[in-house]
Amino acid sequence: MKPVKVFLDESEIPKQWYNVLADMPTPMSPPLHPGTGQPVGPDDLAPVFPMNLIEQEVSTERWIDIPEEVLEKYLLWRPTPLYRARNFEKLLDAPVQIYYKNEGVSPPGSHKPNTAIAQAYYNKAFGIKRLSTETGAGQWGSALSMACQMFGLECRVFMVRVSYDQKPFRGIMMNVWGANCIPSPSDKTEAGRKILAEHPDSPGSLGIAISEAIEDAVGDEDARYSLGSVLNHVLLHQTVNGLETQKQLEKIGVYPDVVIGCTGGGSNFAGLCLPFVRDKIHGKEISVVAAEPTSCPTMTRGPFAYDFGDTAQTTPLLAMYTLGHDFVPAPIHAGGLRYHGMAPIISHLVKEQIMEARAYNQIQTFEAGVQWARTEGFISAPETNHAIAAVVQEAERAKEEGKEKVILFNWSGHGLVDLAAYDAYLTGKLQQYEMPEEEIARALQAIDGLPKP
Amino acid sequence: MKPVKVFLDESEIPKQWYNVLADMPTPMSPPLHPGTGQPVGPDDLAPVFPMNLIEQEVSTERWIDIPEEVLEKYLLWRPTPLYRARNFEKLLDAPVQIYYKNEGVSPPGSHKPNTAIAQAYYNKAFGIKRLSTETGAGQWGSALSMACQMFGLECRVFMVRVSYDQKPFRGIMMNVWGANCIPSPSDKTEAGRKILAEHPDSPGSLGIAISEAIEDAVGDEDARYSLGSVLNHVLLHQTVNGLETQKQLEKIGVYPDVVIGCTGGGSNFAGLCLPFVRDKIHGKEISVVAAEPTSCPTMTRGPFAYDFGDTAQTTPLLAMYTLGHDFVPAPIHAGGLRYHGMAPIISHLVKEQIMEARAYNQIQTFEAGVQWARTEGFISAPETNHAIAAVVQEAERAKEEGKEKVILFNWSGHGLVDLAAYDAYLTGKLQQYEMPEEEIARALQAIDGLPKP
């Protein structure tokens, strides 16, 4: 029998996170204060985040120690296994080896707790008593709920109303972990009440939910806001995953030719690939591929520009690929990929051509996901199916080129709470979404007049 | 940092199943043909099961080789990790070490594929083209669907109508794995049509679904029936779990004082504990505890008697603890524990006082399950919460007695598809079910006149 999985001993869990800012070949454009147009300083962010996380956000130290208390919680499910997808390889019949890192083994079923645990710890250490956040499909909200429970923090999650109604299981999960999950727009905030007054039946949006969560946190000195992707410190925390993977591959004497992940805000992709990006910057030949949806083609069709992180324009301006902060993506089932922008770190690396981005349509991703489930067994999150579609494409290319390839990808989460999406696919009810050029042009009007990077 | 998990290398996966029949201290009462009252022979079972599985059902060989093809599929998720529940220990504040085997990491999320894979393999090897089965809550149906897909067999699952409607996710899971999931009673069988004619709105029952699945299989020479618990060969396949656990505990130099599992038909419990029962039979001091629901108190309040495995009286008579084949348990959320009988092997070992059974009420089990989720992170299946309730009880006893104890239990599955049950608990809507004496007496009338063991 040929080996399928590579485990690490708990003693081998990485003790530091990797900060790619230390190795950036060119300087990144700093976040700007929307009022002054000047780079934001730590004090500007102090009402929103605790100072220890703000320090991490701007740090250029290459290695940052993972606190003992965080490691202890990571060990509840980490190190996660690295698998070889032998059955899927057989189905594809291409000259490829396919390895995947199984982040679905965490209690909420995704990579999200890698940063949720760290953020809860740092907030607690800073004396904060309550965290407020938003969630779309619910992966992030459930991960932060668990983390807050484990560090004795209160947690309030503003969940986009339409998802709250469509996916009740995620909200229940948050309740099991003791959090308060509120459909957004809500009457708890000025921002929410304003929307409700105009649109009592508003289905909500991630933009509105972010505005509510920030307002809720900023108004209470014992509370802070928490974000599950996009920011530097969030991507930093996720690198524990890629660092584990490097150790696992080393054990079996394998190095990937291609590293793949799906991208919404960029955090699961960054977590796996940034340690490999470091190798690439130091001369290693390797492709790093971000898989995004054609319905929200941030990097494949948006410009690199300064834009707000939220619809209500409350965040600093970030230099990133964006479709405009007003952009409302089609209601694809991969809710975690429905974000108009992209992590500045990922955006910068794509702009510098160290990474590349490709877009996949919804039906294609479920096709890949069902093939996956029927060979490897595991049912993937709709987001993860985008990475699998990219794997299929890479395998086809290797076959055409007659070239052997080692493919590595992040199996960022399972789809056991997203089965309705599979039902829609299997019964032919799934919609294809491609963005018309005019619609993208219209959305990009939102960034007219903002500073340019 | 103290270790939390023990992994096995893939090369350490057990290569044989353990057959407790080789070590039984007293002879078991054989299954009887209901017509003749005589022990059933292999030929009686041939229309229902393939001969290679019938041979396993009656084998008294101590060790039975696991075929290479089965091992290969096991490796998709096995060996499963053994965890130490340090955070839960801390909460309980008792002189106990708590270890649990995480069977929730399999693709369908439970221990069920351990036998599903084996049964699909043996049927395929015997030339069978289609399997038919029933499922209650859906854990078994989804596991067999995956296994059939992997061995190229068709799969038809009769799912109790009320569960089919209440838990659509399990049915979708079966579809993802290519199976046909039919709400029962259905118009596909004589048995189903008969019920529908009398009760067009029948919510169905496990008894009816079994009758439909057997009828559906027996009428087609390319098809056979498959059962997910109770029978000897099913328990045999599950022992891969306990054998792994013994290796894992050996690695850290630990031996349990108590082994615990929840029991519906008995298979997950058997899988973990039978290898330890072997030690006990050979002189080791160890308690082996089965945790059942107070709403279906088969072993704690039923007699040891001959009874049918199904409501329609189509199976052989099995010598087991039973509440009578007509017994319809209250609609608790732990659907997998709603079975009137108990595996003959488990029943015999309880009768011989090698194992003991205890009953836990629904609210108590969810209380334990929520405490578990808030400390260990993982959300357990409602069935598994019965085992956790027993762990809590053991810890309390150890505290009272001031005695150190090592507790081992089977975390038989996650509850991510059962979150509605947690919602009911958290919102105070969960019902307590205790069986009135009269109701049990009434149910037991069904076995009046049957042979006695």
PDB file of N, CA, C and O in Angstrom, chain A residues 186-238:
ATOM      1  N   SER A 186     -29.566  45.024  11.413  1.00  0.00           N
ATOM      2  CA  SER A 186     -30.260  44.847  12.685  1.00  0.00           C
ATOM      3  C   SER A 186     -30.631  46.218  13.264  1.00  0.00           C
ATOM      4  O   SER A 186     -30.192  47.248  12.761  1.00  0.00           O
ATOM      5  N   ASP A 187     -31.414  46.168  14.343  1.00  0.00           N
ATOM      6  CA  ASP A 187     -31.745  47.442  14.999  1.00  0.00           C
ATOM      7  C   ASP A 187     -30.763  47.764  16.123  1.00  0.00           C
ATOM      8  O   ASP A 187     -31.004  48.658  16.926  1.00  0.00           O
ATOM      9  N   LYS A 188     -29.637  47.022  16.156  1.00  0.00           N
ATOM     10  CA  LYS A 188     -28.659  47.228  17.236  1.00  0.00           C
ATOM     11  C   LYS A 188     -27.703  48.391  16.944  1.00  0.00           C
ATOM     12  O   LYS A 188     -26.975  48.819  17.825  1.00  0.00           O
ATOM     13  N   THR A 189     -27.652  48.808  15.694  1.00  0.00           N
ATOM     14  CA  THR A 189     -26.691  49.868  15.343  1.00  0.00           C
ATOM     15  C   THR A 189     -27.390  50.946  14.517  1.00  0.00           C
ATOM     16  O   THR A 189     -28.422  50.708  13.881  1.00  0.00           O
ATOM     17  N   GLU A 190     -26.745  52.116  14.512  1.00  0.00           N
ATOM     18  CA  GLU A 190     -27.226  53.225  13.690  1.00  0.00           C
ATOM     19  C   GLU A 190     -27.241  52.811  12.222  1.00  0.00           C
ATOM     20  O   GLU A 190     -28.215  53.050  11.503  1.00  0.00           O
ATOM     21  N   ALA A 191     -26.136  52.208  11.798  1.00  0.00           N
ATOM     22  CA  ALA A 191     -26.016  51.784  10.400  1.00  0.00           C
ATOM     23  C   ALA A 191     -27.136  50.816  10.016  1.00  0.00           C
ATOM     24  O   ALA A 191     -27.748  50.937   8.949  1.00  0.00           O
ATOM     25  N   GLY A 192     -27.409  49.877  10.901  1.00  0.00           N
ATOM     26  CA  GLY A 192     -28.463  48.891  10.629  1.00  0.00           C
ATOM     27  C   GLY A 192     -29.839  49.534  10.606  1.00  0.00           C
ATOM     28  O   GLY A 192     -30.646  49.277   9.703  1.00  0.00           O
ATOM     29  N   ARG A 193     -30.105  50.402  11.610  1.00  0.00           N
ATOM     30  CA  ARG A 193     -31.422  51.044  11.678  1.00  0.00           C
ATOM     31  C   ARG A 193     -31.684  51.908  10.447  1.00  0.00           C
ATOM     32  O   ARG A 193     -32.798  51.956   9.936  1.00  0.00           O
ATOM     33  N   LYS A 194     -30.627  52.552   9.949  1.00  0.00           N
ATOM     34  CA  LYS A 194     -30.765  53.408   8.781  1.00  0.00           C
ATOM     35  C   LYS A 194     -31.206  52.586   7.563  1.00  0.00           C
ATOM     36  O   LYS A 194     -32.124  52.969   6.830  1.00  0.00           O
ATOM     37  N   ILE A 195     -30.562  51.447   7.388  1.00  0.00           N
ATOM     38  CA  ILE A 195     -30.923  50.576   6.262  1.00  0.00           C
ATOM     39  C   ILE A 195     -32.354  50.068   6.441  1.00  0.00           C
ATOM     40  O   ILE A 195     -33.165  50.100   5.505  1.00  0.00           O
ATOM     41  N   LEU A 196     -32.671  49.620   7.657  1.00  0.00           N
ATOM     42  CA  LEU A 196     -34.002  49.043   7.899  1.00  0.00           C
ATOM     43  C   LEU A 196     -35.103  50.074   7.682  1.00  0.00           C
ATOM     44  O   LEU A 196     -36.203  49.732   7.231  1.00  0.00           O
ATOM     45  N   ALA A 197     -34.824  51.330   8.024  1.00  0.00           N
ATOM     46  CA  ALA A 197     -35.831  52.372   7.837  1.00  0.00           C
ATOM     47  C   ALA A 197     -36.174  52.515   6.351  1.00  0.00           C
ATOM     48  O   ALA A 197     -37.335  52.684   5.977  1.00  0.00           O
ATOM     49  N   GLU A 198     -35.141  52.419   5.517  1.00  0.00           N
ATOM     50  CA  GLU A 198     -35.369  52.549   4.073  1.00  0.00           C
ATOM     51  C   GLU A 198     -35.842  51.255   3.433  1.00  0.00           C
ATOM     52  O   GLU A 198     -36.676  51.242   2.549  1.00  0.00           O
ATOM     53  N   HIS A 199     -35.233  50.126   3.880  1.00  0.00           N
ATOM     54  CA  HIS A 199     -35.556  48.814   3.290  1.00  0.00           C
ATOM     55  C   HIS A 199     -35.834  47.809   4.400  1.00  0.00           C
ATOM     56  O   HIS A 199     -34.949  47.051   4.782  1.00  0.00           O
ATOM     57  N   PRO A 200     -37.044  47.797   4.927  1.00  0.00           N
ATOM     58  CA  PRO A 200     -37.337  46.896   6.060  1.00  0.00           C
ATOM     59  C   PRO A 200     -37.046  45.425   5.723  1.00  0.00           C
ATOM     60  O   PRO A 200     -36.800  44.628   6.611  1.00  0.00           O
ATOM     61  N   ASP A 201     -37.095  45.072   4.444  1.00  0.00           N
ATOM     62  CA  ASP A 201     -36.874  43.676   4.055  1.00  0.00           C
ATOM     63  C   ASP A 201     -35.482  43.441   3.482  1.00  0.00           C
ATOM     64  O   ASP A 201     -35.247  42.443   2.791  1.00  0.00           O
ATOM     65  N   SER A 202     -34.547  44.337   3.756  1.00  0.00           N
ATOM     66  CA  SER A 202     -33.197  44.210   3.196  1.00  0.00           C
ATOM     67  C   SER A 202     -32.585  42.836   3.475  1.00  0.00           C
ATOM     68  O   SER A 202     -32.611  42.363   4.612  1.00  0.00           O
ATOM     69  N   PRO A 203     -32.049  42.197   2.433  1.00  0.00           N
ATOM     70  CA  PRO A 203     -31.399  40.889   2.644  1.00  0.00           C
ATOM     71  C   PRO A 203     -30.018  41.036   3.273  1.00  0.00           C
ATOM     72  O   PRO A 203     -29.387  40.065   3.640  1.00  0.00           O
ATOM     73  N   GLY A 204     -29.546  42.273   3.402  1.00  0.00           N
ATOM     74  CA  GLY A 204     -28.228  42.523   3.972  1.00  0.00           C
ATOM     75  C   GLY A 204     -27.107  42.265   2.995  1.00  0.00           C
ATOM     76  O   GLY A 204     -27.334  41.775   1.886  1.00  0.00           O
ATOM     77  N   SER A 205     -25.899  42.647   3.401  1.00  0.00           N
ATOM     78  CA  SER A 205     -24.712  42.403   2.589  1.00  0.00           C
ATOM     79  C   SER A 205     -23.518  42.405   3.518  1.00  0.00           C
ATOM     80  O   SER A 205     -23.611  42.876   4.656  1.00  0.00           O
ATOM     81  N   LEU A 206     -22.407  41.876   3.046  1.00  0.00           N
ATOM     82  CA  LEU A 206     -21.205  41.848   3.866  1.00  0.00           C
ATOM     83  C   LEU A 206     -20.796  43.275   4.226  1.00  0.00           C
ATOM     84  O   LEU A 206     -20.374  43.556   5.351  1.00  0.00           O
ATOM     85  N   GLY A 207     -20.961  44.190   3.267  1.00  0.00           N
ATOM     86  CA  GLY A 207     -20.613  45.591   3.514  1.00  0.00           C
ATOM     87  C   GLY A 207     -21.390  46.159   4.686  1.00  0.00           C
ATOM     88  O   GLY A 207     -20.822  46.810   5.567  1.00  0.00           O
ATOM     89  N   ILE A 208     -22.696  45.925   4.714  1.00  0.00           N
ATOM     90  CA  ILE A 208     -23.525  46.435   5.810  1.00  0.00           C
ATOM     91  C   ILE A 208     -23.127  45.778   7.130  1.00  0.00           C
ATOM     92  O   ILE A 208     -22.998  46.444   8.165  1.00  0.00           O
ATOM     93  N   ALA A 209     -22.907  44.471   7.084  1.00  0.00           N
ATOM     94  CA  ALA A 209     -22.573  43.742   8.314  1.00  0.00           C
ATOM     95  C   ALA A 209     -21.252  44.227   8.902  1.00  0.00           C
ATOM     96  O   ALA A 209     -21.118  44.364  10.121  1.00  0.00           O
ATOM     97  N   ILE A 210     -20.284  44.518   8.051  1.00  0.00           N
ATOM     98  CA  ILE A 210     -19.006  45.061   8.536  1.00  0.00           C
ATOM     99  C   ILE A 210     -19.254  46.399   9.236  1.00  0.00           C
ATOM    100  O   ILE A 210     -18.763  46.642  10.337  1.00  0.00           O
ATOM    101  N   SER A 211     -20.039  47.256   8.586  1.00  0.00           N
ATOM    102  CA  SER A 211     -20.323  48.562   9.195  1.00  0.00           C
ATOM    103  C   SER A 211     -20.978  48.393  10.558  1.00  0.00           C
ATOM    104  O   SER A 211     -20.622  49.089  11.516  1.00  0.00           O
ATOM    105  N   GLU A 212     -21.914  47.458  10.677  1.00  0.00           N
ATOM    106  CA  GLU A 212     -22.577  47.233  11.965  1.00  0.00           C
ATOM    107  C   GLU A 212     -21.594  46.746  13.028  1.00  0.00           C
ATOM    108  O   GLU A 212     -21.592  47.218  14.160  1.00  0.00           O
ATOM    109  N   ALA A 213     -20.743  45.785  12.628  1.00  0.00           N
ATOM    110  CA  ALA A 213     -19.807  45.198  13.600  1.00  0.00           C
ATOM    111  C   ALA A 213     -18.799  46.243  14.076  1.00  0.00           C
ATOM    112  O   ALA A 213     -18.482  46.319  15.269  1.00  0.00           O
ATOM    113  N   ILE A 214     -18.303  47.064  13.141  1.00  0.00           N
ATOM    114  CA  ILE A 214     -17.337  48.100  13.538  1.00  0.00           C
ATOM    115  C   ILE A 214     -18.009  49.104  14.477  1.00  0.00           C
ATOM    116  O   ILE A 214     -17.491  49.421  15.546  1.00  0.00           O
ATOM    117  N   GLU A 215     -19.193  49.565  14.103  1.00  0.00           N
ATOM    118  CA  GLU A 215     -19.909  50.524  14.949  1.00  0.00           C
ATOM    119  C   GLU A 215     -20.157  49.949  16.342  1.00  0.00           C
ATOM    120  O   GLU A 215     -19.950  50.622  17.354  1.00  0.00           O
ATOM    121  N   ASP A 216     -20.561  48.700  16.373  1.00  0.00           N
ATOM    122  CA  ASP A 216     -20.857  48.033  17.638  1.00  0.00           C
ATOM    123  C   ASP A 216     -19.623  47.956  18.532  1.00  0.00           C
ATOM    124  O   ASP A 216     -19.708  48.095  19.750  1.00  0.00           O
ATOM    125  N   ALA A 217     -18.452  47.717  17.919  1.00  0.00           N
ATOM    126  CA  ALA A 217     -17.213  47.582  18.695  1.00  0.00           C
ATOM    127  C   ALA A 217     -16.679  48.940  19.128  1.00  0.00           C
ATOM    128  O   ALA A 217     -16.293  49.130  20.292  1.00  0.00           O
ATOM    129  N   VAL A 218     -16.695  49.897  18.208  1.00  0.00           N
ATOM    130  CA  VAL A 218     -16.069  51.190  18.480  1.00  0.00           C
ATOM    131  C   VAL A 218     -16.820  51.954  19.579  1.00  0.00           C
ATOM    132  O   VAL A 218     -16.234  52.720  20.329  1.00  0.00           O
ATOM    133  N   GLY A 219     -18.090  51.693  19.714  1.00  0.00           N
ATOM    134  CA  GLY A 219     -18.884  52.389  20.721  1.00  0.00           C
ATOM    135  C   GLY A 219     -18.713  51.843  22.131  1.00  0.00           C
ATOM    136  O   GLY A 219     -19.355  52.313  23.060  1.00  0.00           O
ATOM    137  N   ASP A 220     -17.879  50.839  22.343  1.00  0.00           N
ATOM    138  CA  ASP A 220     -17.765  50.180  23.649  1.00  0.00           C
ATOM    139  C   ASP A 220     -16.287  49.966  23.946  1.00  0.00           C
ATOM    140  O   ASP A 220     -15.610  49.210  23.251  1.00  0.00           O
ATOM    141  N   GLU A 221     -15.778  50.626  24.995  1.00  0.00           N
ATOM    142  CA  GLU A 221     -14.316  50.568  25.186  1.00  0.00           C
ATOM    143  C   GLU A 221     -13.815  49.176  25.581  1.00  0.00           C
ATOM    144  O   GLU A 221     -12.621  48.902  25.454  1.00  0.00           O
ATOM    145  N   ASP A 222     -14.713  48.334  26.075  1.00  0.00           N
ATOM    146  CA  ASP A 222     -14.323  46.960  26.408  1.00  0.00           C
ATOM    147  C   ASP A 222     -14.360  46.041  25.189  1.00  0.00           C
ATOM    148  O   ASP A 222     -14.069  44.850  25.306  1.00  0.00           O
ATOM    149  N   ALA A 223     -14.795  46.578  24.049  1.00  0.00           N
ATOM    150  CA  ALA A 223     -14.976  45.728  22.868  1.00  0.00           C
ATOM    151  C   ALA A 223     -14.027  46.143  21.750  1.00  0.00           C
ATOM    152  O   ALA A 223     -13.538  47.268  21.701  1.00  0.00           O
ATOM    153  N   ARG A 224     -13.735  45.208  20.872  1.00  0.00           N
ATOM    154  CA  ARG A 224     -12.986  45.508  19.664  1.00  0.00           C
ATOM    155  C   ARG A 224     -13.622  44.743  18.515  1.00  0.00           C
ATOM    156  O   ARG A 224     -14.441  43.844  18.713  1.00  0.00           O
ATOM    157  N   TYR A 225     -13.188  45.112  17.316  1.00  0.00           N
ATOM    158  CA  TYR A 225     -13.683  44.494  16.095  1.00  0.00           C
ATOM    159  C   TYR A 225     -12.689  43.414  15.670  1.00  0.00           C
ATOM    160  O   TYR A 225     -11.489  43.520  15.953  1.00  0.00           O
ATOM    161  N   SER A 226     -13.175  42.403  14.977  1.00  0.00           N
ATOM    162  CA  SER A 226     -12.293  41.333  14.516  1.00  0.00           C
ATOM    163  C   SER A 226     -12.646  40.989  13.073  1.00  0.00           C
ATOM    164  O   SER A 226     -13.828  40.890  12.728  1.00  0.00           O
ATOM    165  N   LEU A 227     -11.613  40.815  12.242  1.00  0.00           N
ATOM    166  CA  LEU A 227     -11.841  40.527  10.822  1.00  0.00           C
ATOM    167  C   LEU A 227     -11.207  39.174  10.484  1.00  0.00           C
ATOM    168  O   LEU A 227     -10.124  38.867  10.969  1.00  0.00           O
ATOM    169  N   GLY A 228     -11.868  38.389   9.642  1.00  0.00           N
ATOM    170  CA  GLY A 228     -11.420  37.020   9.387  1.00  0.00           C
ATOM    171  C   GLY A 228     -10.547  36.839   8.169  1.00  0.00           C
ATOM    172  O   GLY A 228     -10.164  35.703   7.859  1.00  0.00           O
ATOM    173  N   SER A 229     -10.243  37.917   7.440  1.00  0.00           N
ATOM    174  CA  SER A 229      -9.398  37.773   6.248  1.00  0.00           C
ATOM    175  C   SER A 229      -8.763  39.122   5.919  1.00  0.00           C
ATOM    176  O   SER A 229      -8.766  40.029   6.755  1.00  0.00           O
ATOM    177  N   VAL A 230      -8.207  39.253   4.753  1.00  0.00           N
ATOM    178  CA  VAL A 230      -7.744  40.514   4.151  1.00  0.00           C
ATOM    179  C   VAL A 230      -6.504  41.144   4.816  1.00  0.00           C
ATOM    180  O   VAL A 230      -5.521  41.440   4.143  1.00  0.00           O
ATOM    181  N   LEU A 231      -6.559  41.358   6.148  1.00  0.00           N
ATOM    182  CA  LEU A 231      -5.495  42.123   6.812  1.00  0.00           C
ATOM    183  C   LEU A 231      -4.209  41.309   6.984  1.00  0.00           C
ATOM    184  O   LEU A 231      -4.229  40.078   7.011  1.00  0.00           O
ATOM    185  N   ASN A 232      -3.106  42.036   7.137  1.00  0.00           N
ATOM    186  CA  ASN A 232      -1.789  41.389   7.244  1.00  0.00           C
ATOM    187  C   ASN A 232      -1.708  40.422   8.422  1.00  0.00           C
ATOM    188  O   ASN A 232      -1.170  39.319   8.293  1.00  0.00           O
ATOM    189  N   HIS A 233      -2.221  40.827   9.584  1.00  0.00           N
ATOM    190  CA  HIS A 233      -2.064  39.951  10.759  1.00  0.00           C
ATOM    191  C   HIS A 233      -2.904  38.684  10.616  1.00  0.00           C
ATOM    192  O   HIS A 233      -2.548  37.641  11.158  1.00  0.00           O
ATOM    193  N   VAL A 234      -4.005  38.779   9.875  1.00  0.00           N
ATOM    194  CA  VAL A 234      -4.839  37.594   9.659  1.00  0.00           C
ATOM    195  C   VAL A 234      -4.083  36.590   8.777  1.00  0.00           C
ATOM    196  O   VAL A 234      -4.018  35.388   9.071  1.00  0.00           O
ATOM    197  N   LEU A 235      -3.488  37.095   7.704  1.00  0.00           N
ATOM    198  CA  LEU A 235      -2.725  36.219   6.804  1.00  0.00           C
ATOM    199  C   LEU A 235      -1.532  35.617   7.538  1.00  0.00           C
ATOM    200  O   LEU A 235      -1.201  34.440   7.375  1.00  0.00           O
ATOM    201  N   LEU A 236      -0.910  36.455   8.382  1.00  0.00           N
ATOM    202  CA  LEU A 236       0.224  35.984   9.195  1.00  0.00           C
ATOM    203  C   LEU A 236      -0.170  34.740   9.999  1.00  0.00           C
ATOM    204  O   LEU A 236       0.520  33.708   9.970  1.00  0.00           O
ATOM    205  N   HIS A 237      -1.297  34.822  10.719  1.00  0.00           N
ATOM    206  CA  HIS A 237      -1.720  33.693  11.570  1.00  0.00           C
ATOM    207  C   HIS A 237      -1.972  32.429  10.748  1.00  0.00           C
ATOM    208  O   HIS A 237      -1.802  31.319  11.239  1.00  0.00           O
ATOM    209  N   GLN A 238      -2.405  32.618   9.520  1.00  0.00           N
ATOM    210  CA  GLN A 238      -2.712  31.442   8.696  1.00  0.00           C
ATOM    211  C   GLN A 238      -1.455  30.707   8.234  1.00  0.00           C
ATOM    212  O   GLN A 238      -1.526  29.563   7.813  1.00  0.00           O
TER     213      GLN A 238
END
